[in-house]
Coordinates of C-alpha atoms in Angstrom, one line a residue:
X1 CA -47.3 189.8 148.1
X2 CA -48.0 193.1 150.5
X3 CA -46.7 190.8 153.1
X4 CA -43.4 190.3 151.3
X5 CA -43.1 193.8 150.5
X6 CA -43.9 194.6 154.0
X7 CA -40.8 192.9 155.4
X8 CA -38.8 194.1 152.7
X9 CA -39.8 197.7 154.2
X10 CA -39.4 196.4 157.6
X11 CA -35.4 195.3 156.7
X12 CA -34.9 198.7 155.6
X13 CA -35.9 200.1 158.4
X14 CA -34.3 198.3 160.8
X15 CA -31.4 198.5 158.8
X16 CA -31.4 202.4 158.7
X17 CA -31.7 202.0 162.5
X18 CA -28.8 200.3 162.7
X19 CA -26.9 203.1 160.7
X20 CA -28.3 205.5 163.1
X21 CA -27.4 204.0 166.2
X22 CA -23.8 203.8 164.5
X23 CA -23.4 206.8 163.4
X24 CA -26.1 209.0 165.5
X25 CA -22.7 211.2 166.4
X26 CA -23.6 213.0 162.9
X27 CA -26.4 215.2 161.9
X28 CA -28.8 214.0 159.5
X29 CA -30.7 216.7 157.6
X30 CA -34.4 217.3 158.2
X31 CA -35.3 215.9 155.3
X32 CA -34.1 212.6 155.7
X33 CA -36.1 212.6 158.4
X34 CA -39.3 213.8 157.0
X35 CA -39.1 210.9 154.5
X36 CA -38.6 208.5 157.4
X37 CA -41.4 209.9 159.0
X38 CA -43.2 210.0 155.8
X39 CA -42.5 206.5 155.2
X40 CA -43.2 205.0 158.8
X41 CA -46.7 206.5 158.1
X42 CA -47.2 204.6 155.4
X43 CA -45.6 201.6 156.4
X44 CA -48.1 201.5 159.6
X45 CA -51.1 202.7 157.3
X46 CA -50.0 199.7 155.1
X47 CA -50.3 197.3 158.2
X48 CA -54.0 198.7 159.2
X49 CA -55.0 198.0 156.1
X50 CA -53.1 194.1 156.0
X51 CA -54.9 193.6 159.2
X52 CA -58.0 195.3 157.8
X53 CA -58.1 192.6 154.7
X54 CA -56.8 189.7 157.3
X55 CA -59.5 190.1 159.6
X56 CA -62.2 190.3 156.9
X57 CA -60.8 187.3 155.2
X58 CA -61.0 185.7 158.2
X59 CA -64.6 186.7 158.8
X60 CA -65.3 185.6 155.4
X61 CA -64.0 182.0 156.6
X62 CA -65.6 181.7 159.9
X63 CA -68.8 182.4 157.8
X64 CA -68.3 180.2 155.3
X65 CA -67.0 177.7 158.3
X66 CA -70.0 178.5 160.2
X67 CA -72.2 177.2 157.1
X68 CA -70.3 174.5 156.3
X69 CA -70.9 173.1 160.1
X70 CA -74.8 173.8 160.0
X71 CA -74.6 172.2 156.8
X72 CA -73.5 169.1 157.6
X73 CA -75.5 169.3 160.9
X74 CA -78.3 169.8 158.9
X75 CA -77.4 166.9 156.6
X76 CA -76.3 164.7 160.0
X77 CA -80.0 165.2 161.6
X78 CA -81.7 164.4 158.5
X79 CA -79.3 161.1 157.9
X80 CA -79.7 160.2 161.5
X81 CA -83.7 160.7 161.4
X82 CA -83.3 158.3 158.4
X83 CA -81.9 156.0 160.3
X84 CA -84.2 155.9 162.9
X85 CA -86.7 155.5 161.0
X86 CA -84.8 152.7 159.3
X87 CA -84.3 151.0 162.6
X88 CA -87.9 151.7 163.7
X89 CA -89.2 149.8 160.7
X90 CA -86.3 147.3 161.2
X91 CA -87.4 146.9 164.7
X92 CA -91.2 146.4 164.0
X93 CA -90.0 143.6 160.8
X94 CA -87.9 141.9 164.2
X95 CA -91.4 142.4 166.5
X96 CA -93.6 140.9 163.6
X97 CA -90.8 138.1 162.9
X98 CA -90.8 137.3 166.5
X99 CA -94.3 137.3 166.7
X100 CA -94.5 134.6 163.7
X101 CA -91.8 132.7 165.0
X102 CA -93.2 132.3 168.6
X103 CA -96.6 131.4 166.9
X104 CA -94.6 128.6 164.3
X105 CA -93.1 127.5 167.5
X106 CA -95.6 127.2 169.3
X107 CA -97.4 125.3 166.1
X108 CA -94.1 123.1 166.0
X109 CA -94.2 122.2 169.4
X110 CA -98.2 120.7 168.8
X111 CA -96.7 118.7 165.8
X112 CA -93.8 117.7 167.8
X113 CA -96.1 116.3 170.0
X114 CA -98.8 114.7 167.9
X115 CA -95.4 113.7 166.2
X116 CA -94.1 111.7 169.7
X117 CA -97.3 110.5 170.5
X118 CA -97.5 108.8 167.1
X119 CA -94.2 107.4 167.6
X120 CA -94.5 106.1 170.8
X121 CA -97.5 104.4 169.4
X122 CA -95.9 103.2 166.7
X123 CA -92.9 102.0 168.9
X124 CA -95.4 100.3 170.9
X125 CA -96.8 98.5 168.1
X126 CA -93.5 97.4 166.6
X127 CA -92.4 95.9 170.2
X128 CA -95.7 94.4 170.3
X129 CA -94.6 93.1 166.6
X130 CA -91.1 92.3 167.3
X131 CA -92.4 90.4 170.5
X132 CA -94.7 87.9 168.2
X133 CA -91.8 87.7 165.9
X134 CA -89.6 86.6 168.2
X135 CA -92.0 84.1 170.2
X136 CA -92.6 82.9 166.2
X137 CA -89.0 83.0 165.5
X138 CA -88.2 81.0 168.6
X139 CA -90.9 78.8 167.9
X140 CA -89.3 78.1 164.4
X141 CA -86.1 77.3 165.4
X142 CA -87.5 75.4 168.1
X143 CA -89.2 73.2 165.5
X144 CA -86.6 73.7 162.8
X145 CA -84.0 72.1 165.7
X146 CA -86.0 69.2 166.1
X147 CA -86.7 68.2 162.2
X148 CA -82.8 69.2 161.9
X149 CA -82.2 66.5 164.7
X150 CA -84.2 64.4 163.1
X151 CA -82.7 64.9 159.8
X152 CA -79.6 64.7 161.2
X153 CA -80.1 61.0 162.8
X154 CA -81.4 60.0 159.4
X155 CA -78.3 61.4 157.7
X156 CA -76.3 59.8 160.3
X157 CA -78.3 56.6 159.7
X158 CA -78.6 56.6 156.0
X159 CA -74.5 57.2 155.7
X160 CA -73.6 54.9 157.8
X161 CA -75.2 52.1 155.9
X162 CA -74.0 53.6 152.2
X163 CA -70.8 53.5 153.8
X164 CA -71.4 50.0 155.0
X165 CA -72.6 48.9 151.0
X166 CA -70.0 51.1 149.7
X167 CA -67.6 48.7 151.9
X168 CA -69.1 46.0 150.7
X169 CA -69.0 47.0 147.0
X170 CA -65.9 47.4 147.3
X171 CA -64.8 44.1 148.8
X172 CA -67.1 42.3 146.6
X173 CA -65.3 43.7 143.7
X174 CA -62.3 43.2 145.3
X175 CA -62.8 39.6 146.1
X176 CA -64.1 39.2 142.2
X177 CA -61.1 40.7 141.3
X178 CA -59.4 38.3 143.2
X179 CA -61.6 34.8 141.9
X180 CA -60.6 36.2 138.8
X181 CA -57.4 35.6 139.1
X182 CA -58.2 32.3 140.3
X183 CA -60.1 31.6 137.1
X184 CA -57.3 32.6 134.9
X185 CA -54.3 30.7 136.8
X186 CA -56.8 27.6 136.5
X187 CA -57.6 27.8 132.8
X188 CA -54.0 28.7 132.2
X189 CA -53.9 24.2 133.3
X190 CA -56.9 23.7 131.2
X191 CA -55.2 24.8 128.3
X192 CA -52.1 23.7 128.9
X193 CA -53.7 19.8 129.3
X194 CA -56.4 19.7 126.2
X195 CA -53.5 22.0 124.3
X196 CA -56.3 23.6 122.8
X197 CA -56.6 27.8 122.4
X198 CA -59.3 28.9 124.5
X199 CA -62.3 30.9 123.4
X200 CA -61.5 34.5 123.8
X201 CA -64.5 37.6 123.7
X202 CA -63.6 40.8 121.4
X203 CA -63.0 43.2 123.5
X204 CA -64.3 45.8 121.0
X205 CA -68.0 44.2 122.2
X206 CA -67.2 45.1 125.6
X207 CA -67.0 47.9 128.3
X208 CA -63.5 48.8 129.3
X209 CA -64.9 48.8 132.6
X210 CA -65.7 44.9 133.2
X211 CA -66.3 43.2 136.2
X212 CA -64.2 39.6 136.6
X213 CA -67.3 37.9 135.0
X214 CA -68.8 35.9 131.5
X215 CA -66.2 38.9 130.0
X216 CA -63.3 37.7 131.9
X217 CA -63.8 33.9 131.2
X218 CA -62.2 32.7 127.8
X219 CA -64.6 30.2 127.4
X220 CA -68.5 29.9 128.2
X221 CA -69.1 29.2 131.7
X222 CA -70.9 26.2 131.2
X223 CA -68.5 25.0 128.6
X224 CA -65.4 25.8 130.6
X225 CA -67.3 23.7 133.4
X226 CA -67.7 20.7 131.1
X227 CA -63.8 21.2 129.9
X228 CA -62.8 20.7 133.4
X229 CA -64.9 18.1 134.5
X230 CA -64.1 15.9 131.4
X231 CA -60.1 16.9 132.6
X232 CA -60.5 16.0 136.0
X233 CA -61.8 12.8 135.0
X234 CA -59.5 11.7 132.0
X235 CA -56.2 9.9 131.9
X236 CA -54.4 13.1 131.3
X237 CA -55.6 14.9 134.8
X238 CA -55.4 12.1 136.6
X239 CA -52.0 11.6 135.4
X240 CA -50.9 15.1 136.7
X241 CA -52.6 14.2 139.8
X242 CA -50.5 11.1 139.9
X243 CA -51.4 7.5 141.9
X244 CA -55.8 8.0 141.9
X245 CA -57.5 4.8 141.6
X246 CA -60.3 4.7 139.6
X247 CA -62.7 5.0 142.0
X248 CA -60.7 8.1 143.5
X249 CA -60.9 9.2 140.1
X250 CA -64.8 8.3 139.5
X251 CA -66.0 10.1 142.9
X252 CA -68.0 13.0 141.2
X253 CA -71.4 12.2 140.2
X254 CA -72.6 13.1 136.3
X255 CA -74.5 16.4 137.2
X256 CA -71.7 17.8 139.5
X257 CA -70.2 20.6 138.3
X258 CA -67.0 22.4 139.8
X259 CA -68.5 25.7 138.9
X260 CA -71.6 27.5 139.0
X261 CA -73.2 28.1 136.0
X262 CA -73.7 31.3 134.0
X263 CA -76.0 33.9 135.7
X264 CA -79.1 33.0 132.9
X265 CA -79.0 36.7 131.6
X266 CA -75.5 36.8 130.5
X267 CA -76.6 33.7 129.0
X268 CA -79.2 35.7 127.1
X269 CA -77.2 38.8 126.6
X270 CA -73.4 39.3 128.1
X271 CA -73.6 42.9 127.7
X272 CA -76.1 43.2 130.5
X273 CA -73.5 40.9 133.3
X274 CA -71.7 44.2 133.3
X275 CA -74.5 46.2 134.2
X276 CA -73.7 45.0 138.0
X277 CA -71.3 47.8 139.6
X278 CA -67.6 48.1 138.0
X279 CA -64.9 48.2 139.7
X280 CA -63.3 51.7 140.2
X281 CA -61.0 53.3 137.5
X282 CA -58.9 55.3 139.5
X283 CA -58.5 57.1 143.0
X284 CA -60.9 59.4 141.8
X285 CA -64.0 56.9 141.1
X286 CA -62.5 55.5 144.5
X287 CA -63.1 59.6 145.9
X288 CA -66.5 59.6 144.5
X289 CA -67.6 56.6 146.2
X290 CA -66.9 57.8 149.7
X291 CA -63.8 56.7 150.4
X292 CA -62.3 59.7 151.6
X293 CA -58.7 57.9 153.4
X294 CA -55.5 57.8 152.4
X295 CA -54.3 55.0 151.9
X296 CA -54.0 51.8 149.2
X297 CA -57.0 50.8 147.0
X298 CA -57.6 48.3 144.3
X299 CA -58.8 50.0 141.1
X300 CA -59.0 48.9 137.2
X301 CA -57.9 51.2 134.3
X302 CA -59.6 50.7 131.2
X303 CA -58.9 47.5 129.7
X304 CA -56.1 46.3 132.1
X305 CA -56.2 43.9 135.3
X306 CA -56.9 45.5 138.4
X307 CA -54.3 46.3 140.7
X308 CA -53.3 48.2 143.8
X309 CA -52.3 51.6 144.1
X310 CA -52.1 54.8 146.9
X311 CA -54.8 57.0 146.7
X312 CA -53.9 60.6 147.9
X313 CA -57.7 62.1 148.9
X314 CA -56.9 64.7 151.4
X315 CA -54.3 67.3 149.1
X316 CA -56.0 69.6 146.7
X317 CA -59.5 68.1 146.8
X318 CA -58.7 64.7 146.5
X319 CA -58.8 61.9 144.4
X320 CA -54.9 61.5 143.3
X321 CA -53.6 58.6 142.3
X322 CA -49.9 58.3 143.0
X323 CA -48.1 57.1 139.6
X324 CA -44.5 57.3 141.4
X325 CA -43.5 57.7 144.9
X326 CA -40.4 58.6 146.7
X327 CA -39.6 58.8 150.6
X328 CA -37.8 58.2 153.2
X329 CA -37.5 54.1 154.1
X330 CA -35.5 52.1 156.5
X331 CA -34.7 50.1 153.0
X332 CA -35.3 51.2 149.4
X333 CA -36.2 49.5 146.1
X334 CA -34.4 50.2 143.0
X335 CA -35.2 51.8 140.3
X336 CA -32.7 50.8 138.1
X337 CA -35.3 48.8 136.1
X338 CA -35.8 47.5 132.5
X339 CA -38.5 48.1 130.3
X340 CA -40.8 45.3 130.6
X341 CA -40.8 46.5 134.4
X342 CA -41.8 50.4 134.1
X343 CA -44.2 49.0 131.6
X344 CA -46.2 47.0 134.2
X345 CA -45.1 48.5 137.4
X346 CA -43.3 47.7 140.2
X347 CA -42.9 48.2 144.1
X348 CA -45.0 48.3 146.9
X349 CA -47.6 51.0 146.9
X350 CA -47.4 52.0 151.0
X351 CA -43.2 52.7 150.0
X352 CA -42.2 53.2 147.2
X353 CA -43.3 52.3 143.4
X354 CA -44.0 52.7 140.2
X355 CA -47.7 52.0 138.8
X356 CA -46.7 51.2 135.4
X357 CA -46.7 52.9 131.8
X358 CA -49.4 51.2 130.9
X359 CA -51.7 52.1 133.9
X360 CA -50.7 55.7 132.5
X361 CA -51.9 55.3 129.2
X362 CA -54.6 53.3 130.4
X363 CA -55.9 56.8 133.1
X364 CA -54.6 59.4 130.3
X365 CA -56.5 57.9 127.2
X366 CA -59.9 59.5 126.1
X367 CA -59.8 61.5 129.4
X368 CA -57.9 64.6 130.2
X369 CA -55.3 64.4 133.2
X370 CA -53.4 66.9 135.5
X371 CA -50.4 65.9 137.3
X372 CA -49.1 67.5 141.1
X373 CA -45.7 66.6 142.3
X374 CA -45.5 67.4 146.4
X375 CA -42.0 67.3 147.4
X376 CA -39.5 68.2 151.1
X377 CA -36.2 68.5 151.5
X378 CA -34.4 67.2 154.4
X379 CA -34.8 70.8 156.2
X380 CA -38.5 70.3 156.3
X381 CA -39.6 72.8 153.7
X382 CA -42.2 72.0 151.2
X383 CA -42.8 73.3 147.5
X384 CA -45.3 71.7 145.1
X385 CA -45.8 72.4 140.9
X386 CA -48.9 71.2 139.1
X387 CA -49.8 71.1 135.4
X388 CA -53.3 71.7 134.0
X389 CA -52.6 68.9 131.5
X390 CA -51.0 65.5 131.8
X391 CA -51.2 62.9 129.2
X392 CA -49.4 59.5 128.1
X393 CA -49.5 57.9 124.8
X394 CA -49.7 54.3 123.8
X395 CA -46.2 51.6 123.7
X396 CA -46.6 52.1 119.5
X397 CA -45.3 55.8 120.5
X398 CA -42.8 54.8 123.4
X399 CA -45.1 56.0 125.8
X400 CA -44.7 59.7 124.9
X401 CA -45.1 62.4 127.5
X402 CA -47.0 65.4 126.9
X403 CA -47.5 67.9 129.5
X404 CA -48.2 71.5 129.9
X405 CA -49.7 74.6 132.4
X406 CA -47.5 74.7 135.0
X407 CA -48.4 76.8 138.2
X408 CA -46.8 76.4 141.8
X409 CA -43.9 76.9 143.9
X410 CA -41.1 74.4 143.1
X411 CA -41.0 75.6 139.4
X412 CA -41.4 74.3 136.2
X413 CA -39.0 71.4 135.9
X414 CA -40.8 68.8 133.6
X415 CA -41.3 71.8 130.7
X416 CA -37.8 69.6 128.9
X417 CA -39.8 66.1 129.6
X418 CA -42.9 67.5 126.8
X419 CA -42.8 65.7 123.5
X420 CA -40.1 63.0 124.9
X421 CA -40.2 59.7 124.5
X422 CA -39.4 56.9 127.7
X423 CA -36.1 55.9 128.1
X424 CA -35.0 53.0 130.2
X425 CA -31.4 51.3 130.2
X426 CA -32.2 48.7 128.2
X427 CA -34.4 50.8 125.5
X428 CA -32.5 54.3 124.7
X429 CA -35.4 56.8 123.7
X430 CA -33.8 59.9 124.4
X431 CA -33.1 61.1 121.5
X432 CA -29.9 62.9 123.0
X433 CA -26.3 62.6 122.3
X434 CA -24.3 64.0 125.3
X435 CA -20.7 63.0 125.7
X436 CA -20.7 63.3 129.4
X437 CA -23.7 60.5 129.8
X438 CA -22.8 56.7 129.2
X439 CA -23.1 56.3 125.9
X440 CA -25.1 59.1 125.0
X441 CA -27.9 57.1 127.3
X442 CA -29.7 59.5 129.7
X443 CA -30.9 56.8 131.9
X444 CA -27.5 55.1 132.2
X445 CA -25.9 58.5 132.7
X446 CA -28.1 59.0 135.6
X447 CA -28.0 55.7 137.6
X448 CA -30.4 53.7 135.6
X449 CA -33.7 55.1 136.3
X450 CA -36.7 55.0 133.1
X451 CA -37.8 58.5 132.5
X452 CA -38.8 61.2 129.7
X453 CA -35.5 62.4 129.6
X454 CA -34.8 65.8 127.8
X455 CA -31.7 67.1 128.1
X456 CA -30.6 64.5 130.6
X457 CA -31.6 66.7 133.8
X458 CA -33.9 69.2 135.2
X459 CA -35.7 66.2 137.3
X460 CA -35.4 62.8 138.1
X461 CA -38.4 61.1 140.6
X462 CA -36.8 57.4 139.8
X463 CA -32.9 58.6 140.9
X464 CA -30.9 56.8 143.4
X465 CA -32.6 57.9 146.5
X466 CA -30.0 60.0 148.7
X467 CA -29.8 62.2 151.9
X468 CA -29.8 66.3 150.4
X469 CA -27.1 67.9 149.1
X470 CA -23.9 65.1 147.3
X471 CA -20.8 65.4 145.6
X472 CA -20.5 63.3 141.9
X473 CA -22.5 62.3 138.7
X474 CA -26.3 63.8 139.0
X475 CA -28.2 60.2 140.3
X476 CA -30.1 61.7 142.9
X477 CA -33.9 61.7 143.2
X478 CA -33.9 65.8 142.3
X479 CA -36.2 68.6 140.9
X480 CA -33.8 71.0 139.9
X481 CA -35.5 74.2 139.6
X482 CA -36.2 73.8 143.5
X483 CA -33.0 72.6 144.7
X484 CA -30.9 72.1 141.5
X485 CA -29.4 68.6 140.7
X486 CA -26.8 67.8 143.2
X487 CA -29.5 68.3 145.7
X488 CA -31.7 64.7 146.5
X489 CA -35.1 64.9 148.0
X490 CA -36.6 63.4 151.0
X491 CA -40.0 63.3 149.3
X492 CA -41.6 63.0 145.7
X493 CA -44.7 62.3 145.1
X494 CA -46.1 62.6 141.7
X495 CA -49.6 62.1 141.0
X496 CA -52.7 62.3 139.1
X497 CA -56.2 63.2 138.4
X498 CA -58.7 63.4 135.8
X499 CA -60.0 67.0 135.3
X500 CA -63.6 67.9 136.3

């Protein structure tokens, strides 16, 4: 504030200055200049004392400076001493930790050492054990080697000769098979010259599974002996024989018989002839004997005649049996067959053929079937479908199809055959009435092949056999969810096997 007024004086004053300097050509009066005077005096008394209070203001700050610096020297010293000591007992913990450490180290280093000696003694032992183990390992395998050898020759041996009696079961019961035959084509003359029906064995008493035996023969062994002797030597043989003399006639002596007689216990009991090896059912029985080939075997479904068919033992595990087959052949057989034929079969099992409905109810009945179809177009690319379950019923039903659990790659083109009936040309089972088929007849619609046609398509293994893709009425041998039905395959193979 006396600053401000100060100045303010100071502006006057200079400002009077001015006026004089202007106008010092006039007189002032003395008084005017006593006042100046007057208040220059005070104006310069008034600055002594401004400088008076300045300078002990700023005393009183240097003072109260001056403190403020010892003060926080003072308070700096005693913070710093703190610190030392802080660090000097910091210092002493870092000596003493040192200290312990070296010592622990020093304790660690012992132990480490105790610690690798014990090791390396250990070590030692374990290579002397791992040594021992391997002289006893070699010496193992060493022995081991040899029994296997051994083992191996007597395998070797012992295989061998079941294959060699499993080859001559199975010519044995082929050859039976065979005599069998034989015996039925000559009691077929026995009865037609006594004209007399033979004595025939309910089959209800017997095995399914028969060997050509005392089952097979319609009469008694010894009395079918004594029926052909007494033929061979009456009027009525000899007649058929035509121009004997009596003493052509008269040759045999009275004990001779033409054939042996029965084995004495199927005298005693017949059930126990059959207790002598049967024949094989199907490819599989023929699997499970050791015949592990491809090729064709003789085998006898339950209560039918044996007969030959292709066994299939290398897809899938093995043991099919090929119920219908289709490839390529310099010549083909038709299929355009009646009834009486699909019932008992037809072709050649190496081509092509048929085994028969039959056969198929034969395999199917009392034991559950699946069925694989394997098929290749003429661009050598391969699809296959199976079905978990595959059955046939009897000729009372028309042989009716029943099939189901599809899984594979050519798709599921018998799903319309379930539930349907056999159809051949000569015995319409189809139970469909299509306009654009001959007479509503699926098999005469579709070249003449037996099949259980539902809705006249979706697949046809007995179709006219054709090269791939054709123009015209669907007769080819097709699977049409693979490559529809104007496409015909140039293999189908369809068979099965009973489930494990």
């Amino acid at each position: 504030m006396r600053l401000t007024v100060v100045l303010a004086h100071l502006s006057v004053l200079t400002g009077l200055c001015t006026c004089h300097h202007h106008f010092e050509t006039f007189d002032a009066p003395s008084s005017t200049m006593d006042n100046i005077a007057h208040l220059v005096m005070s104006l310069q008394q008034e600055m002594g004392d401004i400088r008076k209070e300045v300078r002990n203001r700023m005393d009183t700050m240097k003072y109260e400076l001056t403190c403020e610096i010892r003060n926080l020297k003072e308070a700096l010293m005693k913070e710093r001493e703190a610190m030392s000591g802080k660090v000097d007992s910091v210092s002493q913990g870092m000596e003493d930790f040192k200290k312990r450490l070296k010592r622990g180290l020093r304790g660690i280093g012992s132990q480490n050492e105790n610690i690798a000696n014990e090791l390396r003694s250990q070590k030692a032992e374990l290579y002397a054990v791992r040594n021992s183990v391997y002289d006893s390992r070699e010496e193992t395998l060493t022995k081991g080697n040899f029994i296997m050898k051994k083992v191996n020759d007597t395998n070797t041996t012992l295989v061998s000769h079941l294959d060699d009696l499993r080859v001559k079961l199975y010519k044995i019961n082929h050859n039976l098979a065979l005599i069998s035959g034989e015996h039925q084509q000559l009691m077929e003359v026995v009865r037609r010259n006594n004209q007399q029906q033979p004595k025939t064995y309910n089959s209800e008493d017997y095995s399914d599974r028969v060997l050509p035996g005392c089952t097979y023969t319609p009469l008694d062994t010894q009395d079918f002996a004594n029926v052909l002797n007494r033929t061979y030597m009456n009027d009525t043989f000899s007649g058929s024989l035509g121009g004997l003399d009596e003493e052509e006639k008269a040759w045999e002596p009275e004990d001779h018989q033409l054939f042996p007689t029965m084995p004495e216990d199927c005298k005693d009991d017949k059930k126990k002839y059959l207790e002598y090896p049967p024949m094989p059912r199907d490819c599989k029985d023929v699997f499970d004997l050791g015949f592990m080939e491809d090729g064709i075997y003789r085998i006898q479904p339950p209560s039918l005649s044996s007969r030959e068919v292709y066994c299939d033992h290398h897809t899938a595990g093995g043991g099919w049996t090929v119920m219908v087959a289709r490839r390529k052949l310099p010549r083909h057989i038709s299929f355009n067959r009646t009834w009486h034929e699909y019932e008992v079969g037809f072709g050649d099992p190496s081509k092509e053929y048929w085994i028969g409905l039959k056969a198929l109810h034969a395999l199917t009945r009392g034991r559950p079937h699946q069925l694989r179809a394997d098929m290749e177009d003429w661009e050598g690319n391969t699809a296959w479908a199976a079905y978990s379950f595959f059955s046939v019923s009897g000729e009372e039903d028309k042989f009716r199809l029943r099939i189901s659990g599809y899984s594979g790659t050519a798709g599921d083109s018998l799903r319309h055959s379930h539930l349907q009936m056999f159809s051949t040309i000569d015995s319409d089972n189809d139970q469909e009435n299509l306009s654009f088929v001959s007479g509503g007849s699926c098999a005469r619609g579709r070249g003449g092949g037996g099949w259980w046609w539902g809705r006249c398509a979706c697949t046809q293994p007995t179709g006219q056999y054709r090269r791939g893709r054709y123009q015209g009425p669907e007769r080819g041998v097709t699977w049409w969810h693979w490559k529809d039905s104007n496409y015909s395959l140039k293999t189908l193979i369809l068979k099965i096997r009973p489930l494990e």
